[in-house]
PDB file of C-alpha atoms in Angstrom:
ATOM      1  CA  UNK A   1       0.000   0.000   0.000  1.00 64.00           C
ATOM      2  CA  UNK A   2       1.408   3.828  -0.844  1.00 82.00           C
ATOM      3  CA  UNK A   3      -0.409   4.597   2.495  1.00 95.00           C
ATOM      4  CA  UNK A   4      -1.943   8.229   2.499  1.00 98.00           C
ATOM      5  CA  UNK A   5      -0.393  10.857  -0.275  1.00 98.00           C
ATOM      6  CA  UNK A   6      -0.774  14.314  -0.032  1.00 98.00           C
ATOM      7  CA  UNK A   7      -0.021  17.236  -2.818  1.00 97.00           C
ATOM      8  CA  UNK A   8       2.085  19.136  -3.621  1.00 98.00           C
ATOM      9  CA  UNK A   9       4.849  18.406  -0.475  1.00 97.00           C
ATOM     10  CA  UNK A  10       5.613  21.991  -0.845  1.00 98.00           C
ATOM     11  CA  UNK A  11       3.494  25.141  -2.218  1.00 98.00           C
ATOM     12  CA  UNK A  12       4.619  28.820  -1.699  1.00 98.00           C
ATOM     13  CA  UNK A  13       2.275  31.755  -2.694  1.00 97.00           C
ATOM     14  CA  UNK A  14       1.304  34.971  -2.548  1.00 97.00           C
ATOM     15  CA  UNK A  15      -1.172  36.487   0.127  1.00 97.00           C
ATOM     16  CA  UNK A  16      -4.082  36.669  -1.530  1.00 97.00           C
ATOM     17  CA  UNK A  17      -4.002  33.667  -3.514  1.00 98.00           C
ATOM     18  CA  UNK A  18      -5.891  30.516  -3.484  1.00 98.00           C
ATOM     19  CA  UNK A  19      -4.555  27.625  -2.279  1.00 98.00           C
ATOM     20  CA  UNK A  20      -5.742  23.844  -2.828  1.00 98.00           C
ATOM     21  CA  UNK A  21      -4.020  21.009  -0.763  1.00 98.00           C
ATOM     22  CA  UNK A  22      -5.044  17.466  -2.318  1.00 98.00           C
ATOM     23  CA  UNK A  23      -5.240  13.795  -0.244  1.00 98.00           C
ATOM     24  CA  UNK A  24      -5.449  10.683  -1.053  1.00 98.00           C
ATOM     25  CA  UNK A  25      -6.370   7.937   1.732  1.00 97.00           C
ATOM     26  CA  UNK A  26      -5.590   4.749   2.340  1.00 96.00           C
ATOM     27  CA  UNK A  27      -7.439   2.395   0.193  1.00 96.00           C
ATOM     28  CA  UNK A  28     -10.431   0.845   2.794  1.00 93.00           C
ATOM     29  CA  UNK A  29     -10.137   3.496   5.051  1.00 94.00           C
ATOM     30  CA  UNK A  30     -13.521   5.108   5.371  1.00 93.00           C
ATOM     31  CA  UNK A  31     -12.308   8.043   8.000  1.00 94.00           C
ATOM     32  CA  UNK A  32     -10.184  11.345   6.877  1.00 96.00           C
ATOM     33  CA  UNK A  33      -8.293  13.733   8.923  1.00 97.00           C
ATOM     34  CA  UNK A  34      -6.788  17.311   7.906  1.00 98.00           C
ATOM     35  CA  UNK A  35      -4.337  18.719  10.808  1.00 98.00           C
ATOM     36  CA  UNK A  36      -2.289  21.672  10.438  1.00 98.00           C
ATOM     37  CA  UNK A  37       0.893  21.949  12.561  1.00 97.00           C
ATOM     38  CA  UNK A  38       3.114  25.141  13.556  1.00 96.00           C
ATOM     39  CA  UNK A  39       5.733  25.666  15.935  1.00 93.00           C
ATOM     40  CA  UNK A  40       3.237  28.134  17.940  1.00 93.00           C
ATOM     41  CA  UNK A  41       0.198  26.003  18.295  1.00 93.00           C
ATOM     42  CA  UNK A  42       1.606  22.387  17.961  1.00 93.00           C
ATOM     43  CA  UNK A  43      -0.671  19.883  15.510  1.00 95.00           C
ATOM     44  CA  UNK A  44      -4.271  20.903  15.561  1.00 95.00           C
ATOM     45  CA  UNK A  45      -7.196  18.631  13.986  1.00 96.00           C
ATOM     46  CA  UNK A  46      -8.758  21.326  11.323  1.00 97.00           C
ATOM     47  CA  UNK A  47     -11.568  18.759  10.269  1.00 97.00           C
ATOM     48  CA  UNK A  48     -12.836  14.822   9.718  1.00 94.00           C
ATOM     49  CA  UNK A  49     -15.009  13.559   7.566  1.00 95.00           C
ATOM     50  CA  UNK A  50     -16.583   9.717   7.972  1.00 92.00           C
ATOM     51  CA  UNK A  51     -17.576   7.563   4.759  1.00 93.00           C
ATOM     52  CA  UNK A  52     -17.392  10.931   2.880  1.00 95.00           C
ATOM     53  CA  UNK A  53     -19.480  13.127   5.491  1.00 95.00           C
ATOM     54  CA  UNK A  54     -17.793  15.965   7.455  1.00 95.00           C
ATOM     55  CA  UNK A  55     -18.219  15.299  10.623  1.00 93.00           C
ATOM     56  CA  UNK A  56     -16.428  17.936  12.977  1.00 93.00           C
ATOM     57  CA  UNK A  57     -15.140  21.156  11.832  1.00 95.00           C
ATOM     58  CA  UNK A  58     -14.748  23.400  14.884  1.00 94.00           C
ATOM     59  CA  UNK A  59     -11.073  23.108  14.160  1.00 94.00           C
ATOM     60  CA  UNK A  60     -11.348  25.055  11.304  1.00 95.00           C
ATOM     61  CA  UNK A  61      -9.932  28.732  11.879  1.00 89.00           C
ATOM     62  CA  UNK A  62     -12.151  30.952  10.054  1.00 85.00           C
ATOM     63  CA  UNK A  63     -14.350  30.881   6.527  1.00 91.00           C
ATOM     64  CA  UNK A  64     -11.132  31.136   4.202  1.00 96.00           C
ATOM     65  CA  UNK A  65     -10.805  27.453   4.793  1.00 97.00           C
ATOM     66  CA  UNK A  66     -12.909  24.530   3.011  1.00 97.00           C
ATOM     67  CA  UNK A  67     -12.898  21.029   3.126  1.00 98.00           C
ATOM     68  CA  UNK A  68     -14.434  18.502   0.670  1.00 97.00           C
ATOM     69  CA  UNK A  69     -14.687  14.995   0.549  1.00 97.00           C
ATOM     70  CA  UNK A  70     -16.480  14.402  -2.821  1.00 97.00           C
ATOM     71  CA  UNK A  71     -15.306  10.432  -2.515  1.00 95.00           C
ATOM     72  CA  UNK A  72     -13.515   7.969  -0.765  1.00 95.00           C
ATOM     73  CA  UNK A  73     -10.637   8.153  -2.179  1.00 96.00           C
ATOM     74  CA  UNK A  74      -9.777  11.960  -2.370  1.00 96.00           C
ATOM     75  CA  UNK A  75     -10.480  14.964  -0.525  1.00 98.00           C
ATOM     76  CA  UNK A  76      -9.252  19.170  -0.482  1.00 98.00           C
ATOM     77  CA  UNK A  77      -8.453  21.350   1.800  1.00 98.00           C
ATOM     78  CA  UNK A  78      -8.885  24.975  -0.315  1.00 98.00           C
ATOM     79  CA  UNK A  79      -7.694  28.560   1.416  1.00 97.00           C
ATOM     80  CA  UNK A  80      -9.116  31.652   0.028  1.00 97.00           C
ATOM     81  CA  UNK A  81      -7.591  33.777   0.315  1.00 96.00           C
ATOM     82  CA  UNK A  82      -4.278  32.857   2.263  1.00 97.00           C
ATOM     83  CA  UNK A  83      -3.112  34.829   4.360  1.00 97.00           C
ATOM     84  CA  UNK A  84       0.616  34.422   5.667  1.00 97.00           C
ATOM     85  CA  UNK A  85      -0.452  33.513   9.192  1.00 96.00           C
ATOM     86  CA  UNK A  86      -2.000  30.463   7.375  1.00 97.00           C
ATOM     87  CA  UNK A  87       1.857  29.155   6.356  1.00 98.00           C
ATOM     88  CA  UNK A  88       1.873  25.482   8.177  1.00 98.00           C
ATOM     89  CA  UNK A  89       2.472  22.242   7.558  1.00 98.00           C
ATOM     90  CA  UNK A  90      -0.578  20.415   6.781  1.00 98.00           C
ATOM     91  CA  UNK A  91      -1.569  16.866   7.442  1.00 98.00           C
ATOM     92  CA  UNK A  92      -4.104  14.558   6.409  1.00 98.00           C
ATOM     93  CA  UNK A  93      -4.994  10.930   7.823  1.00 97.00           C
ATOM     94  CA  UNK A  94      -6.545   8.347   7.169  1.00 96.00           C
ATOM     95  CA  UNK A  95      -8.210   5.443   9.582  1.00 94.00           C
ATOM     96  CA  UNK A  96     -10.873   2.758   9.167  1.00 91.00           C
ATOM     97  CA  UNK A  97     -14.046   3.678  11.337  1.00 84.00           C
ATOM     98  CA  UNK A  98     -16.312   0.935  12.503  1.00 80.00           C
ATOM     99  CA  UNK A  99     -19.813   1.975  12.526  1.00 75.00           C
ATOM    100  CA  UNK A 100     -20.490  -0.849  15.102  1.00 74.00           C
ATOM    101  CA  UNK A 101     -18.359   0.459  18.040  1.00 74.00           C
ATOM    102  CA  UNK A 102     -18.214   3.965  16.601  1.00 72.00           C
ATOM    103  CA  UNK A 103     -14.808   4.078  16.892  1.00 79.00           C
ATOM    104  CA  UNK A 104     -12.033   4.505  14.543  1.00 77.00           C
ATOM    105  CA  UNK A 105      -8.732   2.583  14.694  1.00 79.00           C
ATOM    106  CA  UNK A 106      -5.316   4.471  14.325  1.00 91.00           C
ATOM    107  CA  UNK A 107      -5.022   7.077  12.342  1.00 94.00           C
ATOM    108  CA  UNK A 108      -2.255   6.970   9.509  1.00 95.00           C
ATOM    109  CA  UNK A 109      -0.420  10.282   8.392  1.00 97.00           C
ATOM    110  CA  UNK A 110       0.653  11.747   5.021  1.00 97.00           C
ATOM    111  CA  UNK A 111       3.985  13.012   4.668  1.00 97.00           C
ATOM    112  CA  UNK A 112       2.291  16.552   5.256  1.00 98.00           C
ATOM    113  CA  UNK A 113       2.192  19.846   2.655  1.00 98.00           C
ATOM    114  CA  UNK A 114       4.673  22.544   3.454  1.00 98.00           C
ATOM    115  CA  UNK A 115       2.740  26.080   2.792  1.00 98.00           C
ATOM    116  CA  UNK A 116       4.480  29.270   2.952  1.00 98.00           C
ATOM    117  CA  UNK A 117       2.462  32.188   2.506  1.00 98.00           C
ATOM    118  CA  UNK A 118       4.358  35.266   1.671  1.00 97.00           C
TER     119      UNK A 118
ATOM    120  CA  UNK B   1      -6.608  21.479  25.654  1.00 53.00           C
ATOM    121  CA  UNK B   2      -4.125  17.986  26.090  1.00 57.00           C
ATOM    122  CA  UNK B   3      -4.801  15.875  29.667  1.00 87.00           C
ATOM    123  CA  UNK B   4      -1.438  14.686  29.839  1.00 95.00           C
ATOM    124  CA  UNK B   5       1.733  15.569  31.087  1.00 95.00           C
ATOM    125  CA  UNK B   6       5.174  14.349  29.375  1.00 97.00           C
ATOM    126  CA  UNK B   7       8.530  15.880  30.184  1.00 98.00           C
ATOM    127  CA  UNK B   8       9.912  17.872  27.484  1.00 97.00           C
ATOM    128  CA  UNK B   9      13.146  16.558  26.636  1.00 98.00           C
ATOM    129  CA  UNK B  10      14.898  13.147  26.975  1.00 98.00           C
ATOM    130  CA  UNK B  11      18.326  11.615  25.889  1.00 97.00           C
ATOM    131  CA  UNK B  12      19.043   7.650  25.758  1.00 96.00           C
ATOM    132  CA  UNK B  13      21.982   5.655  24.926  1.00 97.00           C
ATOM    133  CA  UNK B  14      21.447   3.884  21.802  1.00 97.00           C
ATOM    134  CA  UNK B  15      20.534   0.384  22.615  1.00 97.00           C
ATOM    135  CA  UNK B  16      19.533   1.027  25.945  1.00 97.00           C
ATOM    136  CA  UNK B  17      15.472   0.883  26.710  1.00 97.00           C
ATOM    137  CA  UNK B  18      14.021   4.313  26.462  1.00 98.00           C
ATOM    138  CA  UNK B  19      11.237   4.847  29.420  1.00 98.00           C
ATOM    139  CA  UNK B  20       9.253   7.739  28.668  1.00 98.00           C
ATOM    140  CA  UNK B  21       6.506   8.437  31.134  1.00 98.00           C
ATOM    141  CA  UNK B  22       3.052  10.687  31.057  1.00 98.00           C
ATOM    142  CA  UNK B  23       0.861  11.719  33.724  1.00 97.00           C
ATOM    143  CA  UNK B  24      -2.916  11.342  32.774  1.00 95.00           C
ATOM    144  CA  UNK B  25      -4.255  12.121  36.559  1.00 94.00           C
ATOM    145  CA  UNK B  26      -7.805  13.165  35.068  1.00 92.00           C
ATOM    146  CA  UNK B  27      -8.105  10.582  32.894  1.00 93.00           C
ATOM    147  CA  UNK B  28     -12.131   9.168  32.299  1.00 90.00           C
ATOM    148  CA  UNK B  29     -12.986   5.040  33.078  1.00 88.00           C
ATOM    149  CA  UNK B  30     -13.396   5.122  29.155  1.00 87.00           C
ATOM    150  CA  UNK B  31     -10.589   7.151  27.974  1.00 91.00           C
ATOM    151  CA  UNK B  32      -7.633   5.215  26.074  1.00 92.00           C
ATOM    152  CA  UNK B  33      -4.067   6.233  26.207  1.00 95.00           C
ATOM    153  CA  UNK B  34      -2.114   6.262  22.821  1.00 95.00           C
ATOM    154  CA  UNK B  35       1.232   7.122  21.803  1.00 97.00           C
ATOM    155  CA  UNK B  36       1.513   8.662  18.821  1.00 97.00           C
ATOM    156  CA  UNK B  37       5.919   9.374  17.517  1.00 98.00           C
ATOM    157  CA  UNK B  38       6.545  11.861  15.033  1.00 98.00           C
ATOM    158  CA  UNK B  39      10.060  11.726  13.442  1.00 97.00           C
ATOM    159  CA  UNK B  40      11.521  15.057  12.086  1.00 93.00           C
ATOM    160  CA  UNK B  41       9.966  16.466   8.433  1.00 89.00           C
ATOM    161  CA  UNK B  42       7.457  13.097   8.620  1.00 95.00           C
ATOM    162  CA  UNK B  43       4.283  13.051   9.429  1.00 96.00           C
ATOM    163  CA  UNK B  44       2.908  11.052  13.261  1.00 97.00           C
ATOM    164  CA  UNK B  45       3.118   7.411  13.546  1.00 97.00           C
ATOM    165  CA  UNK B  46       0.643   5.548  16.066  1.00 95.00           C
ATOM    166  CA  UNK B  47       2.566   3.528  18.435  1.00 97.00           C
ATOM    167  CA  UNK B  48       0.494   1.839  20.756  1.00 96.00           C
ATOM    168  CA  UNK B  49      -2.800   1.780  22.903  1.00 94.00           C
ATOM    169  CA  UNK B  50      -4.331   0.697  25.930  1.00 93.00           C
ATOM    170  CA  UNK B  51      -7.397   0.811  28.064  1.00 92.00           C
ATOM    171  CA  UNK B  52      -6.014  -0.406  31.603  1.00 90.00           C
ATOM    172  CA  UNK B  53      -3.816  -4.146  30.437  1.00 88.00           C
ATOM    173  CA  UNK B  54      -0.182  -3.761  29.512  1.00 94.00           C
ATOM    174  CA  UNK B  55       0.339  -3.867  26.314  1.00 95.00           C
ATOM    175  CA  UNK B  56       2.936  -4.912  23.490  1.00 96.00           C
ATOM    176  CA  UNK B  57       3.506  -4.740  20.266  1.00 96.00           C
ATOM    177  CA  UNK B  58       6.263  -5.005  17.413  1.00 95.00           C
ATOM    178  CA  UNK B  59       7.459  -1.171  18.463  1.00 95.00           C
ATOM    179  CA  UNK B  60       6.802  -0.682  22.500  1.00 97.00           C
ATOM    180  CA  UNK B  61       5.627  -1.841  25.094  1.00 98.00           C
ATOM    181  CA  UNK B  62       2.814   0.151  27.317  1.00 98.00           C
ATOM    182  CA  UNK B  63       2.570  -0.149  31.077  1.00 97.00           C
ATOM    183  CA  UNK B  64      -0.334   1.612  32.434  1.00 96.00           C
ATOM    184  CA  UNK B  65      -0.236   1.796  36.680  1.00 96.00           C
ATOM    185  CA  UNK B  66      -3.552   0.121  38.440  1.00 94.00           C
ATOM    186  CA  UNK B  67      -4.812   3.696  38.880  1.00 94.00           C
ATOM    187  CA  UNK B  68      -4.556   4.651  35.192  1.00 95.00           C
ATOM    188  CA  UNK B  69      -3.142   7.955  36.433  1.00 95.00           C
ATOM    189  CA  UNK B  70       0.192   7.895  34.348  1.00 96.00           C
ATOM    190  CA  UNK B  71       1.817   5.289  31.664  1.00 97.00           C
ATOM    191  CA  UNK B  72       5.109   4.902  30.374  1.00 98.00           C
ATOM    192  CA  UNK B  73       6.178   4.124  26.854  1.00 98.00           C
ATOM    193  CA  UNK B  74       8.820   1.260  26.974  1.00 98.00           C
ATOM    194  CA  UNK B  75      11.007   1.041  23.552  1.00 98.00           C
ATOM    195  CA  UNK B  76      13.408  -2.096  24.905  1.00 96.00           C
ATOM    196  CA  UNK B  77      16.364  -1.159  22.731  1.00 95.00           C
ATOM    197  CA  UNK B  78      16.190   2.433  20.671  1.00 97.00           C
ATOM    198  CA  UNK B  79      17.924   2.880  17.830  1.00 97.00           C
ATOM    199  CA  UNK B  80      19.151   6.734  16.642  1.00 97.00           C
ATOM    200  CA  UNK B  81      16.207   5.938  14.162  1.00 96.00           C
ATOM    201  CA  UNK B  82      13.571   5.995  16.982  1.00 97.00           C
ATOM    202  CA  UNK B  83      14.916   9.884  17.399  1.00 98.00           C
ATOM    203  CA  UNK B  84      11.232  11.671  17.248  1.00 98.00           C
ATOM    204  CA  UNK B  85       9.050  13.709  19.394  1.00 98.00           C
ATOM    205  CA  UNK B  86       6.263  11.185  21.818  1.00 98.00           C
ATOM    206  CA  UNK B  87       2.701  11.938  22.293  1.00 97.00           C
ATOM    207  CA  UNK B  88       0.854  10.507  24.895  1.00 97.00           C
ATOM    208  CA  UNK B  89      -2.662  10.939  23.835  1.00 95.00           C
ATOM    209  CA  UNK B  90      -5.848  10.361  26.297  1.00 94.00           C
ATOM    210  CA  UNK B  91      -8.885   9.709  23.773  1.00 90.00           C
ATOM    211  CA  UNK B  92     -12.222   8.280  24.499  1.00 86.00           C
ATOM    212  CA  UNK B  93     -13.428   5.596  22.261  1.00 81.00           C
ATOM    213  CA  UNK B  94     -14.615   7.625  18.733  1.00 81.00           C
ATOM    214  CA  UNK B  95     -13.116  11.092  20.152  1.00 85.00           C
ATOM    215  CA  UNK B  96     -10.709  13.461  18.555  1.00 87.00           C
ATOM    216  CA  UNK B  97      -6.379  12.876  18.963  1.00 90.00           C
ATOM    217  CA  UNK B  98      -5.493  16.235  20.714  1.00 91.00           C
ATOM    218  CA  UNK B  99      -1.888  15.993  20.400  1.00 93.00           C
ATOM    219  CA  UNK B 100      -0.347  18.062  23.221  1.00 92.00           C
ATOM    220  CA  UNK B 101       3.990  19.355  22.933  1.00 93.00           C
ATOM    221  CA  UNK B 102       5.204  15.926  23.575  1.00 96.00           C
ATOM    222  CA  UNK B 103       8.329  14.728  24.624  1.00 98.00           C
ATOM    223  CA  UNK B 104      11.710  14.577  22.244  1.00 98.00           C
ATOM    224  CA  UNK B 105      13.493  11.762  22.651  1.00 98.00           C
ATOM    225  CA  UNK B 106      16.924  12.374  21.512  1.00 98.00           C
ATOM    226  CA  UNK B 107      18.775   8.732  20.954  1.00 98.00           C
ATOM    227  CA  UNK B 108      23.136   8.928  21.820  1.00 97.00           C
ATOM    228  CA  UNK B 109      25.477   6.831  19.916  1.00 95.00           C
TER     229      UNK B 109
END
């Protein structure tokens, strides 16, 4: 398995511009997980989505961000318009969630996007 | 906001067992403890979990006390490869990881 694959690993742009940060899961895995990680505020959980359905986005900062699922097996994170304070590393996960227990099991991470807003 | 505790910082000889401990004195009857390791430029890698039972795997070990009011994360001989920054993680069964500073573990030839 590739396990989870995020793009691009690195994006710099210009305040004002929008931004589009791409995942694809784990094959299976039915549960999906954007973070976003600074030195200042550690590795926060932006939003999660189960079988496709966003499920929890009180993590997200403010209405510049977006999150779509539109199926299984790829979802965006979109800023507009970025802002420099938005310049993180950004995470997605994947995990299998079993609707039974209502649980999910561990989470697995991308190798994270790099975004520098300047 | 994170309910555990972990020391910031942490050397150990390579080949030597590395004990890192967390304090989880608030932790809920149905809250799990998880360690989560996150090695520089990579993204986190789930270690372990546990309930209230020891546990081992492949990576660690987990001892949880009879109180469930701390763990410690047991890696029996590190390598300068298990170099990362530790989360100890309290979740209840379907909640959120809230990943708190962690502790670096810095591995010594």
């Amino acid at each position: 398995d590739a396990g989870v694959i995020q793009s691009p690993r690195h994006e710099v742009t210009e305040m004002g511009q929008e931004v589009t940060l791409r995942c694809k899961p784990i094959s299976g895995h039915n549960s999906l997980f954007w973070y976003r990680q600074t030195m200042m505020r550690g590795l926060e959980l932006l939003i999660y989505f189960n079988n496709n359905v966003p499920i929890d986005d009180s993590g997200m900062p403010e209405d510049r961000f977006s999150a779509k699922m539109p199926n299984a097996s790829f979802s965006t994170l979109k800023i507009q318009p970025s802002e420099p304070r938005d310049s993180a590393v950004y995470f997605c996960a994947s995990s299998l969630y079993e609707l039974g227990t209502g649980d999910s099991y561990e989470q697995y991470f991308g190798p994270g996007t790099r975004l520098t807003v300047t | 906001d994170a309910k555990t505790t972990q020391p910031t910082s942490m050397d150990c000889a390579e080949g030597r067992a590395a004990n890192l401990p967390c304090n989880h004195s608030t932790i809920s009857g149905n809250e799990y403890v998880y360690w989560y390791r996150q090695i520089h430029s990579q993204g986190p890698q789930y270690i372990i979990h546990g309930l209230k039972n020891n546990e081992t795997n492949e990576m660690a070990s987990l001892i949880i006390t009879e109180d469930r009011k701390s763990s410690t994360l047991i890696l029996p001989h590190a390598t300068l490869r298990d170099t990362a920054v530790y989360y100890c993680i309290v979740r209840p069964r379907g909640g959120k990881l809230i990943f708190g500073q962690g502790t670096e573990l810095s591995v010594k030839p």
